Coordinates of C-alpha atoms in Angstrom, one line a residue:
X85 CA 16.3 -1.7 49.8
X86 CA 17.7 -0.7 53.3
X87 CA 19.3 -3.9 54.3
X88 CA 20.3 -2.8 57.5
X89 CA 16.5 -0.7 58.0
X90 CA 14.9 -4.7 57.1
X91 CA 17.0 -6.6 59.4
X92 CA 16.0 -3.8 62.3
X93 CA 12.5 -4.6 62.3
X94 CA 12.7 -8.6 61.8
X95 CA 12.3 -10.4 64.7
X96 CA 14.0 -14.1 65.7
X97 CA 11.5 -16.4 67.3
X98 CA 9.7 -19.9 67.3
X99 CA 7.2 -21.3 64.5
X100 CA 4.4 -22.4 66.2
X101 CA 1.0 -24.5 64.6
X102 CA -0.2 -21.2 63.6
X103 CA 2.1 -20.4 61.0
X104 CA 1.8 -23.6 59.4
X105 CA 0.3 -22.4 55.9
X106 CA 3.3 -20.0 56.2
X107 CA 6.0 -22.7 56.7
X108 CA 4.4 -24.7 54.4
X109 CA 4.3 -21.6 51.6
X110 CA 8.2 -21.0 52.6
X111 CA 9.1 -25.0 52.1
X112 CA 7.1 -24.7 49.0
X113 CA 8.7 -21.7 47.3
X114 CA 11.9 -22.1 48.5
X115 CA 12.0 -26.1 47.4
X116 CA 10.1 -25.3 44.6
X117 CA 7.3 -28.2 44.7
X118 CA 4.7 -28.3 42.3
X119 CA 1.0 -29.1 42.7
X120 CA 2.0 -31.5 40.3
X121 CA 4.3 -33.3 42.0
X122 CA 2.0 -33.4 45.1
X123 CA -1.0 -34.8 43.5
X124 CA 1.8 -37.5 42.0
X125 CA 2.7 -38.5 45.3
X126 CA -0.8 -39.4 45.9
X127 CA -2.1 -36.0 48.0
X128 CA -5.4 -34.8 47.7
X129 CA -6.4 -31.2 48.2
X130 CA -4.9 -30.0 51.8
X131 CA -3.5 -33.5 52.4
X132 CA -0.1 -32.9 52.5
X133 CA -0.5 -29.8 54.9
X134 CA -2.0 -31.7 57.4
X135 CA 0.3 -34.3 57.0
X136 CA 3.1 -31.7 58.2
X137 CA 1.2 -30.9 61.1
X138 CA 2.8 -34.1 63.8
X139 CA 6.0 -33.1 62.1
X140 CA 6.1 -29.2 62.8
X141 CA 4.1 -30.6 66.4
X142 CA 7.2 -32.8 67.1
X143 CA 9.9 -31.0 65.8
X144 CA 11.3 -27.5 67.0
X145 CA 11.0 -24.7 64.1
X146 CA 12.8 -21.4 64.4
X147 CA 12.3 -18.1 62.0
X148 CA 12.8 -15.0 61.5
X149 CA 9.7 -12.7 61.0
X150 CA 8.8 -9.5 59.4
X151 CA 6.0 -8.6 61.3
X152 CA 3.6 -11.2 61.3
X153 CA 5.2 -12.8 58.3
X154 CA 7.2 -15.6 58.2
X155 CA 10.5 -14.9 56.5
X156 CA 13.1 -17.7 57.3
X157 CA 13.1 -20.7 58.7
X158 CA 15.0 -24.0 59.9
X159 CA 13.7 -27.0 61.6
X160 CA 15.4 -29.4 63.9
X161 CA 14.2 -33.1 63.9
X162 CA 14.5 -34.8 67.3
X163 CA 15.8 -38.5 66.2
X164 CA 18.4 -41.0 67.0
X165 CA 21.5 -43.0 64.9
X166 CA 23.3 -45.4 66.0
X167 CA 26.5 -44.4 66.1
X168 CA 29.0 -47.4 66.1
X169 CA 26.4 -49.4 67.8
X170 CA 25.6 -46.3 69.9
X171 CA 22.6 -44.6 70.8
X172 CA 22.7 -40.9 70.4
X173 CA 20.2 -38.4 69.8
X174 CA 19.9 -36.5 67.1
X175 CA 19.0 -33.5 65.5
X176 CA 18.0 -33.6 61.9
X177 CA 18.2 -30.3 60.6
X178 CA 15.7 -29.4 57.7
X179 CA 13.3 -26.8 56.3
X180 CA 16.1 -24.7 55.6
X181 CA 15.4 -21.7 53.7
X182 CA 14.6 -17.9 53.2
X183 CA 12.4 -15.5 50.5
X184 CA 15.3 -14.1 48.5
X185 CA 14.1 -10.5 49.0
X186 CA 15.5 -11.5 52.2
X187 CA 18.6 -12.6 51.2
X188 CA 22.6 -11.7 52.0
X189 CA 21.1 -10.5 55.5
X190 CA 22.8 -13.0 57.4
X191 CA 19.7 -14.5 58.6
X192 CA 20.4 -18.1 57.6
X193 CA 23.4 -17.9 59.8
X194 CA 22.2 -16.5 62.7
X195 CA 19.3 -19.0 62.4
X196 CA 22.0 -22.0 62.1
X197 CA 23.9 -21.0 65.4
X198 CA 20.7 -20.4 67.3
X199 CA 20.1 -24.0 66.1
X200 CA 22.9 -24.9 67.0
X201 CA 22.3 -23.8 70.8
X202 CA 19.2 -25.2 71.2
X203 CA 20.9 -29.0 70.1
X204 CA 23.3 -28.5 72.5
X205 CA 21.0 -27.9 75.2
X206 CA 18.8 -30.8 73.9
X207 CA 21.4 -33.4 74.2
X208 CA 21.6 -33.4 70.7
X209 CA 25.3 -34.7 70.5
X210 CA 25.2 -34.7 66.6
X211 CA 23.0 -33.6 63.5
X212 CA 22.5 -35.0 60.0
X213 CA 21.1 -32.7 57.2
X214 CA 20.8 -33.6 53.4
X215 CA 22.6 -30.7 51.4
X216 CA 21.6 -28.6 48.6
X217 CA 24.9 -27.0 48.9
X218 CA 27.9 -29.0 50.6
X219 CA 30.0 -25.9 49.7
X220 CA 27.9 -24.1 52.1
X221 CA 27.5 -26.4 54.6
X222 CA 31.1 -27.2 55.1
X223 CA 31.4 -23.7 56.3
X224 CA 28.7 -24.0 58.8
X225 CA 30.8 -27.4 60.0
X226 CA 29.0 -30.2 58.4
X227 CA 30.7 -32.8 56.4
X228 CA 29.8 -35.5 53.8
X229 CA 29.2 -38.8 55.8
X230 CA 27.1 -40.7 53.4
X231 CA 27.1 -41.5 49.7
X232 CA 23.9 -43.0 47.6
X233 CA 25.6 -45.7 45.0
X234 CA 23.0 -46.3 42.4
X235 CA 23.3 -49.3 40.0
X236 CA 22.1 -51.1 37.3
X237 CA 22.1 -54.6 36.4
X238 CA 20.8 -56.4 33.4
X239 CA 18.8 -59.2 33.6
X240 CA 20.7 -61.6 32.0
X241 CA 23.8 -60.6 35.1
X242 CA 20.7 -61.5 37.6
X243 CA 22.4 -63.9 40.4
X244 CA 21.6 -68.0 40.1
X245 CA 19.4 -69.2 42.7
X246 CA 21.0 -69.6 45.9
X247 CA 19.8 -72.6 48.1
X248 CA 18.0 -70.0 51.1
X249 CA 16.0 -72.2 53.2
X250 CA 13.3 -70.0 54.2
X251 CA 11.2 -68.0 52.1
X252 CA 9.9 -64.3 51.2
X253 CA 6.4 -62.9 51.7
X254 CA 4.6 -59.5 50.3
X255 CA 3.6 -57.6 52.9
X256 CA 2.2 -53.7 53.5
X257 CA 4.8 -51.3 54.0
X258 CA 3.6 -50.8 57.3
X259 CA 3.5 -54.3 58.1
X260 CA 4.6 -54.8 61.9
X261 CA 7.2 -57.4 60.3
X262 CA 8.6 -55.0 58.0
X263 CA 9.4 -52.5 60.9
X264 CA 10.7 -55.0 62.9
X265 CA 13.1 -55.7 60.6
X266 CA 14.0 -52.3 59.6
X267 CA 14.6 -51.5 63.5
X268 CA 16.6 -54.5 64.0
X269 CA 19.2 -53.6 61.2
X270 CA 19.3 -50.1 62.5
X271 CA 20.9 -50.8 65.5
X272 CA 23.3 -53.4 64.3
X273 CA 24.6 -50.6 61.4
X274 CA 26.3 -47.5 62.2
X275 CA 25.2 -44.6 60.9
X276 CA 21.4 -45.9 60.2
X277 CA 18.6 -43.8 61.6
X278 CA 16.2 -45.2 64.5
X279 CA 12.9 -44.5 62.8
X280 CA 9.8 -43.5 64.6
X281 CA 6.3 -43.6 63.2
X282 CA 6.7 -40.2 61.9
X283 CA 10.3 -40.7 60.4
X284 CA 8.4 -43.6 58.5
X285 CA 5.5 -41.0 57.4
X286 CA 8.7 -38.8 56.3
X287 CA 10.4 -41.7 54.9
X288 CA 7.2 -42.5 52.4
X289 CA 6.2 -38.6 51.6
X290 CA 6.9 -37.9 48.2
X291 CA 6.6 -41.9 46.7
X292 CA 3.4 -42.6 45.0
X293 CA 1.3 -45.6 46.4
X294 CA 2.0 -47.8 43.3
X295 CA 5.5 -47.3 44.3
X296 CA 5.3 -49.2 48.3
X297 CA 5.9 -52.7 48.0
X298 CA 7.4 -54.4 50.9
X299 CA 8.5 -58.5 50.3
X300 CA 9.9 -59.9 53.5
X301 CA 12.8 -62.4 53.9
X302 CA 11.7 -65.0 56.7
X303 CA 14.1 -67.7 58.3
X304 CA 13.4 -71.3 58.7
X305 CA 12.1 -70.2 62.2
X306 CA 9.7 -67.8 60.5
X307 CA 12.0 -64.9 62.3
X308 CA 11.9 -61.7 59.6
X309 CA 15.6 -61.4 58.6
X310 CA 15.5 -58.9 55.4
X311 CA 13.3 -56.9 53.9
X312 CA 13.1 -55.5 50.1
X313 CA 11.1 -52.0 49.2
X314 CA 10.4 -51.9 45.3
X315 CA 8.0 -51.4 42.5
X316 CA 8.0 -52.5 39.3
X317 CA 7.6 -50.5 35.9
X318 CA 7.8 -50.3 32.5
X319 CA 9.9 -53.6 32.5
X320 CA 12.2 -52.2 35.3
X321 CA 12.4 -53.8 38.9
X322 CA 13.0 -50.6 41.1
X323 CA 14.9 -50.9 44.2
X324 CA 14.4 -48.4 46.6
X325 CA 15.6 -50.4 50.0
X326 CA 17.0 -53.3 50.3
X327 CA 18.2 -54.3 54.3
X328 CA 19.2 -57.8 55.6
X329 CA 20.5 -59.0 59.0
X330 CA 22.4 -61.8 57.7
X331 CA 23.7 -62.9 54.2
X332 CA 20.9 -66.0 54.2
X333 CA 18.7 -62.8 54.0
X334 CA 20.7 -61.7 51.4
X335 CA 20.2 -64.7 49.0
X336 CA 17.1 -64.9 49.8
X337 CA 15.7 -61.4 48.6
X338 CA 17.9 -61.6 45.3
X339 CA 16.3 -65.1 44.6
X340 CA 13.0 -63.2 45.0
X341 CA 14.3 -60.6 42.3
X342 CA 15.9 -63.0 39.9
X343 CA 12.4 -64.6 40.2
X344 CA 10.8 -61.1 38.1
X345 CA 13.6 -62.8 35.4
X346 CA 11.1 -62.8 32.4
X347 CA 9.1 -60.1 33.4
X348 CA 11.9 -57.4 33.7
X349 CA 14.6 -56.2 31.5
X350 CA 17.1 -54.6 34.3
X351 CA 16.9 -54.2 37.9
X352 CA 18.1 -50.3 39.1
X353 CA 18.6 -49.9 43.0
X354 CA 20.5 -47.8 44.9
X355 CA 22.9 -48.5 48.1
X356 CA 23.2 -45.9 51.3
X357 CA 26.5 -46.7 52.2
X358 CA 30.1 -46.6 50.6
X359 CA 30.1 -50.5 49.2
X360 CA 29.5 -51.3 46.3
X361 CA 27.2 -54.4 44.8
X362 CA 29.5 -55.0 42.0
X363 CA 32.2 -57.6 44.3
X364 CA 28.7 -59.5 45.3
X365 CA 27.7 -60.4 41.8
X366 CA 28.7 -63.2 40.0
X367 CA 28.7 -60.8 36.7
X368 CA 30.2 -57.8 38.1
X369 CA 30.8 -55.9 34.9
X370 CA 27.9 -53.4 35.9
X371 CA 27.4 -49.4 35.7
X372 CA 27.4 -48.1 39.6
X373 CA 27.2 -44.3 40.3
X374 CA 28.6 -42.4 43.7
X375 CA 26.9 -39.0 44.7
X376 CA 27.4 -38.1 48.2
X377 CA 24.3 -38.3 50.0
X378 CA 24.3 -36.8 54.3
X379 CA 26.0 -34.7 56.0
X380 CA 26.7 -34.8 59.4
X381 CA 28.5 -32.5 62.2
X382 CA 29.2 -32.9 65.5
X383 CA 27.2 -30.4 67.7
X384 CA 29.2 -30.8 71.0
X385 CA 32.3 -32.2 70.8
X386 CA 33.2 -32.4 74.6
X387 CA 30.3 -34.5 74.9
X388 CA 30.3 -36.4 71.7
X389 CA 33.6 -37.9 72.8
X390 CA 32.5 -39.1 76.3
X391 CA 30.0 -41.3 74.8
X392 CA 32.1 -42.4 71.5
X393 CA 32.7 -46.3 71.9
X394 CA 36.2 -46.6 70.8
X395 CA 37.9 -49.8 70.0
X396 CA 39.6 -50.4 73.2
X397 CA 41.7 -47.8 74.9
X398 CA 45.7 -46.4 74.2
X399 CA 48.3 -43.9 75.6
X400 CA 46.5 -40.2 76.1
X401 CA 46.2 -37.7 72.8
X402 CA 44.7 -34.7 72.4
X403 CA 42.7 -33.6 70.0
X404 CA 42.9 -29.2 68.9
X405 CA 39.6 -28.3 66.9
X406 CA 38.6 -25.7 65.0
X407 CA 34.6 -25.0 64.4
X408 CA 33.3 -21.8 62.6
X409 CA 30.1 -21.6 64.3
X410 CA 29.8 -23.1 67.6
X411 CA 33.1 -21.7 69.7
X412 CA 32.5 -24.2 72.4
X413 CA 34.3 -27.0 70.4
X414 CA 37.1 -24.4 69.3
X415 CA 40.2 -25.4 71.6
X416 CA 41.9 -28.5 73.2
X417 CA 39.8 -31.9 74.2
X418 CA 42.4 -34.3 75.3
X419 CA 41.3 -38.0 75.3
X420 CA 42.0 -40.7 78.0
X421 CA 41.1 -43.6 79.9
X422 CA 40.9 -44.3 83.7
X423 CA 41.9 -47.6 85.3
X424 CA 38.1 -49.0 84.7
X425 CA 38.7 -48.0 81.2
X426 CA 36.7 -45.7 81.4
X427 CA 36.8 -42.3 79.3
X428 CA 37.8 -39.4 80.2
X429 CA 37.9 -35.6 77.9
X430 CA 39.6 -32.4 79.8
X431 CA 40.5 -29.3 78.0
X432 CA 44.1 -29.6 79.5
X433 CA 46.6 -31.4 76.8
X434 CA 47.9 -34.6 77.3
X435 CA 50.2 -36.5 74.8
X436 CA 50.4 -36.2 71.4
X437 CA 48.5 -33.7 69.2
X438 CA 45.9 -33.9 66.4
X439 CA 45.2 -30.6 64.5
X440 CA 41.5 -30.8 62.5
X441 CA 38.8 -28.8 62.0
X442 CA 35.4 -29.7 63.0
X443 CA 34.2 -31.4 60.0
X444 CA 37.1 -33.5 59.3
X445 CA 36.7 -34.8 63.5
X446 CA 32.9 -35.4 62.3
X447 CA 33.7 -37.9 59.1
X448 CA 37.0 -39.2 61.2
X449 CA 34.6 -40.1 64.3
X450 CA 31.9 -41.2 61.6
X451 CA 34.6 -43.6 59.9
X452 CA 33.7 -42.0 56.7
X453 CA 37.5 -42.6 55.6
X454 CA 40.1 -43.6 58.1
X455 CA 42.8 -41.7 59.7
X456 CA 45.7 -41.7 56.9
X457 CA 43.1 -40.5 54.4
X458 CA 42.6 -37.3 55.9
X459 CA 46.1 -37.1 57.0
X460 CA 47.7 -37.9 53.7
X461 CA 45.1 -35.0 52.3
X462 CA 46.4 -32.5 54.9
X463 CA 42.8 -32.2 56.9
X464 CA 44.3 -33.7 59.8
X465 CA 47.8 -33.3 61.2
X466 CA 49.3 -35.4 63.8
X467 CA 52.7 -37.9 64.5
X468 CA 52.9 -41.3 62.6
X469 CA 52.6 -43.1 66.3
X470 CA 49.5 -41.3 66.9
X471 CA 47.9 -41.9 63.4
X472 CA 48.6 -45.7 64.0
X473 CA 46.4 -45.2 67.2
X474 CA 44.0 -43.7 65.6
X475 CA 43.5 -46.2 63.1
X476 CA 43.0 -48.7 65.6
X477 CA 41.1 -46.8 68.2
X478 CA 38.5 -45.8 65.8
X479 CA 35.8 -48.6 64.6
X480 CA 36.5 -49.1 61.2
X481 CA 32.6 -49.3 60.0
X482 CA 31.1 -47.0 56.9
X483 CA 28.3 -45.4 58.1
X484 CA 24.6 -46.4 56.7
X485 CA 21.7 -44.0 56.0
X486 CA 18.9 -44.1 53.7
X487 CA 16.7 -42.1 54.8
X488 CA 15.4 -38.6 53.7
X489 CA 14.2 -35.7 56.0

């Protein structure tokens, strides 16, 4: 094949409700899902299909064709994370992917900094994506934010009752309750995605129905205050969420589990941020894997840093970025602070220096590690003084996010 004759007559342009059997055959193939594991997740015929039509409606899709034909493709999400108590809006980037007679034509590339563009012009300060290649990724300028800690603990190392004075109910997963919980954690944890009704769809798409239980942590003021998503199976209580706005919460929902005492044999859960459960357990001797989980990368950093809520405000530094893809956040941002305390970003150094790339500012910014971390493993370079500021400036919370897009 002519690679330079096929990349002459493809054409770069949006994916409209038209080609959805064709994005939805590109997903398909390139993400290899089975008919089998559609009709497990509870779709009937031409179900799921229609099911990505609000998503493909809300979102902004971008491909490459060859003629009429859809080739490659990515989608950018509009959502929001909170982002150290935050606000911002973000672009989830997903539907990633191209027919491998298409391949090694730098499409995907092309596609990503077009995305990139369009993010930017959207407002879009930052953008999560869920890897299946951090290698890959890390060139384009995302970096690991997130891990997925999954654990296992045997019912016999289930916690004693804890006096919790309210009580726990079992509710539908769409139960206003339960999304009033949910929303209410979100914007108390960095990281954690704001979820709209269609992020909920998303966040329910491939678990069968038997799979959605919701149980509900209520106060002594009947205020919702955690909330538990689970199943149980072949003597295993499954964990797939478990949330809580206070440690009362906490108690309460693990008195619920310990409840299932002589009906399970282990209880298997996973956590979305970097703690793990073994320190809260009375019997901590229990298996936990890491894995990373998100990726993130900041899409303008100029901008990114106005709205950043640092932890108070120091002596001007300057930070000198490098990003592979998107040459606007290649140079100098220097950081300071007015008399109101208010912050200000020029291009113009000021003070000290840090030297980083772009996805090392990302999981700095993100509080994935701290500071020293990435200095000590020669991703960041700066003065002692100035890595001290650093490490106080920056809000020193690991970043939360369970979702899947």
């Amino acid at each position: 094949m002519d690679e330079n004759k096929v990349r002459s007559r493809l054409e770069l342009r949006p994916v409209e409700m038209g080609h959805l059997d064709q994005f939805n055959e590109l997903l398909r193939y390139v993400f290899q899902v089975t008919n089998q594991e559609i009709r497990r997740s509870g779709y009937k015929e031409g179900e799921l299909l229609r099911s990505k039509r609000p998503v493909l409606r809300e979102s902004e899709v971008i491909g490459w064709f060859d003629g009429d034909k859809l080739v490659s493709s990515v989608s950018i999400y509009p959502r929001q994370a909170n982002i150290h108590g935050r606000i911002y809006e973000m672009a989830g980037l997903t539907g990633v992917g191209t027919y491998p007679e298409y391949a090694n034509l730098g499409l995907m590339s092309d596609l990503i900094k077009t995305a990139l563009i369009k993010m930017r012009e959207s407002g879009q300060w930052i953008s999560y994506l869920y890897p299946y290649s951090i290698p890959y990724y890390r060139k384009k300028g995302w970096e690991i934010i997130t891990e997925m800690i999954s654990y296992t603990v045997k019912d016999t190392q289930l916690p004693k009752h804890v006096d919790a004075p309210g009580f726990v109910e079992r509710l539908p997963v769409d139960d206003s309750d339960v999304i009033s919980v949910y929303d209410k954690f979100s914007r108390k944890n960095h990281g954690a995605m704001i979820r709209s009704p269609i992020a909920w769809e998303e966040y329910w798409r491939w678990e069968n129905e038997e799979e959605r239980t919701a149980a509900v942590y209520y106060n002594v003021l009947e205020e919702p205050a955690g909330l538990l998503f689970y199943w149980v199976a072949d003597d295993i209580f499954h964990i797939k969420e478990m949330v809580y706005l206070n440690q009362e919460a906490r108690y309460g929902l693990w008195n619920f589990i310990s409840a299932h005492f002589s009906m399970v044999n282990e209880v298997r859960g996973n956590i979305y941020k970097n703690e793990p459960i073994a320190f809260l357990l009375e019997d901590s001797m229990i298996p936990e894997t890491i894995e990373p989980y998100y990726m993130a990368r900041i899409v303008d950093v100029r901008a990114f840093l106005e709205n950043y809520p640092f932890d108070g405000t120091t002596s001007p530094f300057h930070f000198i970025v490098e990003d592979p893809i998107a040459e606007w956040n290649s140079g100098i941002f220097s950081v300071s602070w007015d008399e109101n305390g208010k912050i200000k970003i020029s291009n113009e150094p000021a003070g000290k220096p840090v030297q980083l790339n772009i996805q090392t500012l990302t999981a700095l910014l993100m509080s994935y590690r701290n500071p020293y971390y990435f200095n000590e493993i020669e991703r960041l370079e700066t003065d002692a003084e100035t890595l001290k500021v650093l490490d106080r400036i920056i809000p020193d919370r690991r970043p939360y996010f369970s979702d899947y897009f």
